[in-house]
Short mmCIF file of C-alpha atoms in Angstrom, two decimals:
data_model
loop_
_atom_site.label_atom_id
_atom_site.label_comp_id
_atom_site.label_asym_id
_atom_site.label_seq_id
_atom_site.Cartn_x
_atom_site.Cartn_y
_atom_site.Cartn_z
CA MET I 1 36.11 -36.06 113.25
CA ASN I 2 35.23 -38.92 110.93
CA MET I 3 37.14 -38.40 107.67
CA ASN I 4 34.70 -39.70 105.04
CA ARG I 5 34.90 -39.82 101.27
CA GLN I 6 34.02 -36.17 100.84
CA GLY I 7 36.57 -35.16 103.44
CA ILE I 8 39.28 -37.14 101.62
CA LEU I 9 38.48 -35.45 98.31
CA GLU I 10 38.51 -32.01 99.92
CA LEU I 11 41.89 -32.78 101.54
CA LEU I 12 43.41 -33.79 98.21
CA LYS I 13 42.05 -30.64 96.59
CA GLU I 14 43.36 -28.41 99.40
CA ARG I 15 46.86 -29.83 98.93
CA ASN I 16 46.76 -29.73 95.15
CA ILE I 17 47.45 -33.46 95.04
CA PRO I 18 46.66 -34.93 91.63
CA TYR I 19 44.35 -37.95 91.62
CA GLU I 20 41.75 -39.81 89.62
CA MET I 21 38.65 -41.43 91.04
CA THR I 22 36.77 -44.46 89.73
CA GLU I 23 33.28 -45.14 91.04
CA HIS I 24 32.10 -48.74 91.06
CA LYS I 25 29.95 -51.22 92.94
CA ALA I 26 30.99 -52.05 96.50
CA ILE I 27 34.22 -54.05 96.53
CA SER I 28 35.13 -55.94 99.70
CA ASN I 29 38.12 -58.03 98.61
CA MET I 30 40.58 -58.61 95.78
CA GLU I 31 38.44 -61.30 94.20
CA GLU I 32 35.58 -58.82 93.79
CA ALA I 33 38.03 -56.20 92.55
CA GLY I 34 39.08 -58.58 89.79
CA GLN I 35 35.50 -58.59 88.51
CA VAL I 36 35.45 -54.83 88.04
CA GLU I 37 37.17 -53.09 85.14
CA MET I 38 39.73 -50.71 86.62
CA PRO I 39 41.92 -48.20 84.79
CA TYR I 40 45.09 -49.22 86.65
CA PRO I 41 44.73 -52.80 87.89
CA GLU I 42 48.49 -53.11 88.45
CA ALA I 43 48.24 -50.33 91.07
CA GLU I 44 45.48 -51.88 93.16
CA ALA I 45 46.36 -52.25 96.83
CA LYS I 46 45.49 -54.98 99.29
CA ASN I 47 45.15 -53.78 102.88
CA LEU I 48 45.45 -55.92 106.02
CA PHE I 49 44.44 -54.58 109.43
CA LEU I 50 46.33 -56.58 112.07
CA ARG I 51 46.93 -56.69 115.81
CA ASP I 52 49.37 -58.54 118.03
CA ASP I 53 48.38 -61.28 120.47
CA LYS I 54 48.46 -58.90 123.45
CA LYS I 55 46.17 -56.40 121.69
CA ARG I 56 48.72 -53.70 122.36
CA ASN I 57 49.87 -52.91 118.82
CA TRP I 58 47.89 -52.47 115.63
CA TYR I 59 49.21 -52.48 112.07
CA LEU I 60 47.85 -51.56 108.66
CA VAL I 61 49.81 -53.40 105.99
CA THR I 62 49.38 -52.30 102.37
CA VAL I 63 50.79 -54.46 99.57
CA LYS I 64 50.33 -55.02 95.87
CA GLY I 65 46.99 -56.66 95.22
CA ASN I 66 48.50 -59.84 93.80
CA LYS I 67 50.81 -60.53 96.75
CA LYS I 68 50.29 -63.10 99.47
CA ILE I 69 51.73 -62.15 102.82
CA ASP I 70 52.97 -64.74 105.30
CA LEU I 71 52.15 -63.21 108.70
CA ARG I 72 54.69 -65.37 110.51
CA LYS I 73 57.48 -64.13 108.27
CA PHE I 74 56.22 -60.56 108.55
CA GLN I 75 56.50 -60.94 112.33
CA GLU I 76 60.09 -62.09 112.02
CA MET I 77 60.97 -59.30 109.61
CA HIS I 78 59.60 -56.52 111.79
CA GLY I 79 60.08 -57.92 115.29
CA THR I 80 56.41 -58.01 116.24
CA ARG I 81 54.61 -60.41 118.50
CA ARG I 82 52.30 -63.01 116.96
CA LEU I 83 49.87 -61.31 114.58
CA SER I 84 46.29 -61.95 113.57
CA PHE I 85 43.54 -59.99 111.88
CA ALA I 86 42.01 -57.29 114.05
CA SER I 87 38.32 -57.45 114.91
CA ASP I 88 35.52 -55.49 113.27
CA HIS I 89 35.22 -53.63 116.56
CA ASP I 90 38.90 -52.54 116.41
CA LEU I 91 38.49 -51.55 112.76
CA MET I 92 35.67 -49.19 113.67
CA LYS I 93 37.37 -47.99 116.87
CA TYR I 94 40.66 -46.98 115.27
CA LEU I 95 39.95 -46.38 111.58
CA LYS I 96 36.18 -45.71 111.60
CA LEU I 97 35.80 -48.23 108.78
CA ILE I 98 33.56 -51.21 108.13
CA PRO I 99 34.79 -54.65 106.99
CA GLY I 100 35.58 -54.68 103.29
CA ALA I 101 36.52 -50.99 103.23
CA VAL I 102 40.02 -51.08 104.76
CA THR I 103 42.25 -48.39 103.31
CA PRO I 104 45.26 -46.30 104.36
CA PHE I 105 43.00 -43.24 104.32
CA GLY I 106 41.34 -44.74 107.40
CA LEU I 107 44.47 -43.79 109.35
CA LEU I 108 43.29 -40.19 109.16
CA ASN I 109 40.53 -41.25 111.58
CA ASP I 110 43.08 -42.65 114.05
CA GLU I 111 43.01 -39.75 116.51
CA THR I 112 45.73 -41.20 118.75
CA CYS I 113 47.96 -42.33 115.85
CA THR I 114 48.04 -45.80 117.39
CA VAL I 115 48.10 -47.82 114.18
CA GLN I 116 51.46 -48.37 112.47
CA PHE I 117 51.45 -48.20 108.67
CA PHE I 118 53.58 -50.57 106.57
CA MET I 119 53.61 -50.03 102.81
CA ASP I 120 55.09 -52.29 100.16
CA ARG I 121 58.18 -50.69 98.62
CA ASP I 122 56.83 -51.73 95.21
CA PHE I 123 54.48 -48.74 95.49
CA GLU I 124 57.29 -46.24 96.17
CA HIS I 125 57.33 -43.51 93.47
CA GLN I 126 54.47 -45.37 91.76
CA ARG I 127 50.71 -45.05 91.44
CA ILE I 128 48.50 -46.66 94.09
CA GLY I 129 44.79 -47.38 94.12
CA VAL I 130 42.92 -47.24 97.45
CA HIS I 131 39.37 -46.61 98.69
CA PRO I 132 38.57 -43.08 99.97
CA ASN I 133 37.11 -44.57 103.17
CA ASP I 134 34.24 -45.84 101.00
CA ASN I 135 34.45 -49.09 99.05
CA THR I 136 32.22 -47.85 96.22
CA ALA I 137 35.10 -45.79 94.79
CA SER I 138 38.85 -46.03 94.22
CA ILE I 139 41.34 -43.17 94.31
CA TRP I 140 44.40 -43.40 92.05
CA MET I 141 47.29 -41.21 93.17
CA ARG I 142 51.04 -41.21 93.78
CA ALA I 143 51.87 -43.47 96.70
CA ASP I 144 54.44 -40.91 97.85
CA ASP I 145 51.66 -38.33 98.28
CA LEU I 146 49.61 -40.82 100.29
CA VAL I 147 52.58 -41.55 102.56
CA SER I 148 53.19 -37.82 103.09
CA ILE I 149 49.59 -37.32 104.20
CA ILE I 150 49.78 -40.19 106.68
CA ARG I 151 53.18 -39.12 108.03
CA GLU I 152 51.91 -35.59 108.54
CA HIS I 153 48.90 -36.97 110.40
CA GLY I 154 51.33 -38.65 112.80
CA ASN I 155 51.03 -42.41 112.31
CA PRO I 156 54.36 -44.30 112.22
CA VAL I 157 55.18 -45.21 108.60
CA THR I 158 57.51 -47.93 107.35
CA ILE I 159 58.24 -48.49 103.66
CA THR I 160 59.47 -52.04 103.31
CA GLU I 161 60.23 -54.58 100.61
CA MET I 162 57.51 -57.15 101.21
CA LYS I 163 58.62 -60.16 99.28
CA GLU I 164 56.15 -63.00 99.29
CA ASP I 165 58.70 -65.27 100.95
CA GLY I 166 59.13 -62.71 103.73
CA HIS I 167 62.86 -62.21 103.07
CA MET I 168 64.42 -58.90 104.12
CA THR I 169 67.21 -57.11 102.32
CA PHE I 170 70.22 -56.10 104.42
CA LEU I 171 69.23 -52.42 104.31
CA GLU I 172 65.75 -53.30 105.56
CA LEU I 173 67.26 -55.27 108.41
CA ALA I 174 69.55 -52.36 109.30
CA GLU I 175 66.59 -49.98 109.17
CA LYS I 176 64.43 -52.30 111.28
CA ARG I 177 66.94 -52.57 114.15
CA TYR I 178 66.67 -50.03 116.94
CA SER I 179 67.85 -49.69 120.53
CA VAL I 180 65.31 -51.36 122.82
CA LYS I 181 65.11 -49.67 126.21
CA SER I 182 62.30 -51.62 127.85
CA PHE I 183 62.08 -55.42 127.76
CA THR I 184 59.47 -58.00 128.75
CA ASP I 185 60.25 -60.94 131.02
CA GLN I 186 60.04 -63.33 128.05
CA PRO I 187 63.35 -65.23 127.85
CA VAL I 188 65.35 -65.46 124.64
CA GLU I 189 65.01 -69.00 123.31
CA GLU I 190 68.23 -71.03 123.49
CA ASP I 191 68.24 -71.79 119.77
CA LYS I 192 68.01 -68.08 118.97
CA LEU I 193 70.76 -67.27 121.47
CA GLN I 194 73.03 -69.82 119.82
CA LYS I 195 72.40 -68.26 116.40
CA ILE I 196 73.26 -64.83 117.79
CA LEU I 197 76.49 -66.19 119.24
CA LEU I 198 77.32 -67.92 115.94
CA ALA I 199 76.90 -64.62 114.09
CA GLY I 200 79.56 -63.15 116.36
CA LYS I 201 81.86 -66.11 115.75
CA LEU I 202 81.59 -65.58 111.99
CA ALA I 203 82.61 -61.92 112.24
CA PRO I 204 86.00 -60.87 110.82
CA THR I 205 88.82 -59.80 113.15
CA ALA I 206 92.27 -58.42 112.44
CA LYS I 207 94.56 -61.22 111.18
CA ASN I 208 91.74 -63.55 112.26
CA ASN I 209 93.23 -63.45 115.77
CA GLN I 210 89.71 -63.68 117.23
CA PRO I 211 90.42 -61.88 120.52
CA GLN I 212 86.71 -61.49 121.31
CA LYS I 213 85.18 -62.78 124.52
CA VAL I 214 81.45 -62.96 125.26
CA TYR I 215 80.08 -63.51 128.75
CA ILE I 216 76.36 -64.39 129.05
CA ILE I 217 74.67 -63.04 132.17
CA GLN I 218 71.39 -64.83 132.95
CA SER I 219 71.61 -65.97 136.57
CA GLU I 220 69.62 -64.14 139.24
CA GLU I 221 72.85 -63.18 141.00
CA GLY I 222 74.54 -62.03 137.80
CA LEU I 223 71.55 -59.94 136.71
CA LYS I 224 71.32 -58.33 140.15
CA MET I 225 75.01 -57.43 139.97
CA ILE I 226 74.92 -56.00 136.43
CA ASN I 227 71.81 -53.95 137.26
CA GLU I 228 73.71 -52.46 140.21
CA LEU I 229 76.63 -51.61 137.92
CA SER I 230 74.57 -50.05 135.12
CA PRO I 231 71.12 -48.41 135.00
CA CYS I 232 70.85 -49.37 131.31
CA ILE I 233 69.80 -53.03 131.45
CA TYR I 234 66.14 -52.09 130.88
CA GLY I 235 64.66 -55.23 132.42
CA ALA I 236 66.41 -57.69 130.07
CA LYS I 237 66.79 -61.25 131.38
CA THR I 238 69.82 -61.92 129.18
CA VAL I 239 72.76 -59.52 129.11
CA LEU I 240 75.89 -60.03 127.03
CA LEU I 241 79.16 -58.60 128.34
CA LEU I 242 81.47 -58.22 125.35
CA GLY I 243 85.14 -57.39 125.22
CA TYR I 244 88.49 -58.75 124.11
CA ASP I 245 91.62 -60.49 125.35
CA ASN I 246 94.44 -57.95 125.07
CA THR I 247 97.00 -60.71 124.60
CA LEU I 248 95.30 -61.81 121.37
CA GLU I 249 94.56 -58.50 119.66
CA TRP I 250 96.58 -57.38 116.63
CA ASN I 251 99.12 -54.58 117.21
CA SER I 252 100.16 -52.26 114.41
CA ILE I 253 103.74 -52.46 113.19
CA PHE I 254 103.47 -48.90 111.90
CA GLU I 255 102.48 -46.98 114.99
CA GLU I 256 102.80 -47.74 118.67
CA GLY I 257 99.52 -47.86 120.59
CA VAL I 258 97.39 -48.74 117.56
CA HIS I 259 95.69 -52.08 118.10
CA SER I 260 92.55 -53.89 116.99
CA GLY I 261 90.74 -55.06 120.13
CA VAL I 262 87.97 -52.45 120.23
CA GLU I 263 87.30 -52.62 116.50
CA ASP I 264 87.32 -56.44 116.56
CA ILE I 265 84.71 -56.71 119.30
CA SER I 266 82.69 -53.90 117.71
CA ILE I 267 82.43 -55.89 114.48
CA VAL I 268 81.50 -59.01 116.47
CA ALA I 269 78.85 -57.12 118.45
CA THR I 270 77.36 -55.59 115.31
CA HIS I 271 77.02 -59.03 113.71
CA MET I 272 75.28 -60.30 116.83
CA MET I 273 73.00 -57.29 117.08
CA LEU I 274 71.85 -57.63 113.47
CA GLU I 275 71.34 -61.39 113.77
CA ALA I 276 69.20 -60.72 116.83
CA ALA I 277 67.11 -58.24 114.83
CA ASP I 278 66.72 -60.79 112.03
CA LEU I 279 65.38 -63.27 114.61
CA GLY I 280 62.94 -60.75 116.06
CA VAL I 281 65.04 -60.27 119.21
CA GLY I 282 65.61 -56.73 120.47
CA SER I 283 68.93 -55.40 121.71
CA CYS I 284 70.67 -52.29 122.97
CA TRP I 285 74.36 -51.36 122.72
CA VAL I 286 75.31 -50.03 126.16
CA ASN I 287 78.51 -48.13 126.96
CA TYR I 288 77.19 -46.66 130.21
CA PHE I 289 78.90 -48.89 132.77
CA PRO I 290 82.22 -48.91 134.72
CA ASN I 291 84.40 -51.17 132.57
CA THR I 292 87.15 -52.19 134.95
CA LYS I 293 84.86 -52.32 137.99
CA THR I 294 82.52 -54.63 136.06
CA ARG I 295 85.39 -56.94 135.12
CA ASP I 296 86.54 -57.12 138.72
CA ALA I 297 83.03 -57.57 140.12
CA PHE I 298 82.61 -60.73 138.02
CA HIS I 299 86.18 -61.88 138.84
CA LEU I 300 87.20 -61.98 135.17
CA PRO I 301 90.83 -62.20 133.95
CA GLU I 302 92.88 -59.01 133.96
CA THR I 303 93.63 -59.61 130.29
CA PHE I 304 89.92 -59.19 129.52
CA VAL I 305 89.00 -55.66 128.40
CA PRO I 306 85.22 -55.01 128.66
CA VAL I 307 83.90 -52.80 125.84
CA LEU I 308 80.09 -52.96 125.92
CA LEU I 309 77.01 -54.52 127.44
CA MET I 310 74.23 -55.80 125.21
CA PRO I 311 70.88 -56.49 126.89
CA ILE I 312 68.76 -58.67 124.57
CA GLY I 313 65.14 -59.81 124.67
CA TYR I 314 61.68 -58.83 123.53
CA PRO I 315 60.50 -55.22 123.71
CA ASP I 316 57.42 -54.39 125.77
CA GLU I 317 54.91 -51.67 124.90
CA LYS I 318 57.40 -49.01 126.03
CA GLY I 319 60.30 -50.51 124.09
CA VAL I 320 59.80 -48.50 120.91
CA PRO I 321 62.30 -46.46 118.86
CA LEU I 322 63.26 -43.15 120.42
CA PRO I 323 62.19 -39.96 118.58
CA ASN I 324 65.75 -39.35 117.34
CA HIS I 325 66.10 -42.87 115.88
CA THR I 326 65.37 -41.71 112.33
CA LYS I 327 67.28 -38.42 112.51
CA PHE I 328 70.47 -38.47 110.44
CA ARG I 329 73.19 -35.95 109.70
CA ASP I 330 73.35 -34.84 106.09
CA ASP I 331 75.57 -36.93 103.80
CA SER I 332 77.64 -33.83 103.03
CA GLU I 333 78.73 -33.73 106.69
CA ILE I 334 79.73 -37.38 106.72
CA ILE I 335 80.93 -38.34 103.24
CA GLU I 336 83.74 -36.66 101.35
CA TYR I 337 85.56 -37.76 98.21
CA LEU I 338 89.34 -37.30 98.15
#
């Protein structure tokens, strides 16, 4: 079904969603919008319909009308492949819209929920102005209501702080990272690998003893061996084997058997994982492997204690977040004040 202007208005009425509508001449871009007197110009949205270079992923990006978005930096922020504007054919195929009428309401015509929706956090809890699948009118409504409609329809939704310089906050970076479980053959560039390793080097360890050890598995023989040891390599062409030297870890003076090796390498690995995400490189924290057998298979020192594997690389079309990625226990189950 093609959700047209009338269908949008009926949907808003059915859900008792408050809105205002302004009718005007056809507006195809922000320059034309600036020539029309609007009741809430600060709430006007600019919408970009994008695709990646493999034509496998499509994105609708909605930002404040006065913002300029650097696509290269957007790619880095959200770990996409190279982006460009989608064709008029794709616009009609997925959103049933014509050029100049791009709007988030077009997602309601995306029957397969293929298009991912990214909305500027500046709209969160604020008013937004968008076309009702017809560029001769603008709907003014709460952005939160718009997001709820799209989420219920089934399209993936990301609310993100889209600064014009493309910089991500730490929380956005943490939210962006997910466990990639299907990689392409594209190698991780050496300069990016070195930055990931540096992030681990900068991580804190108990007493700054730095017991961490990182082995990089990239050779054909090494990859064959690690794939035989663990089914969780997911096609990655670079695998990091991380652990610690048990002669260098800190040992508690208060209680026997309490030592820092696992926590030290966990902090190191987390730094590396987040740096990878910041660089647009996917990763997965893997515990599913025989630790001692893996150490012995690679003829590593007995003082080395393997803790995790971390396949890294670029996700393919199957390497998307799992359904439970955004499911969280309630704060009341996790946080308690003493």
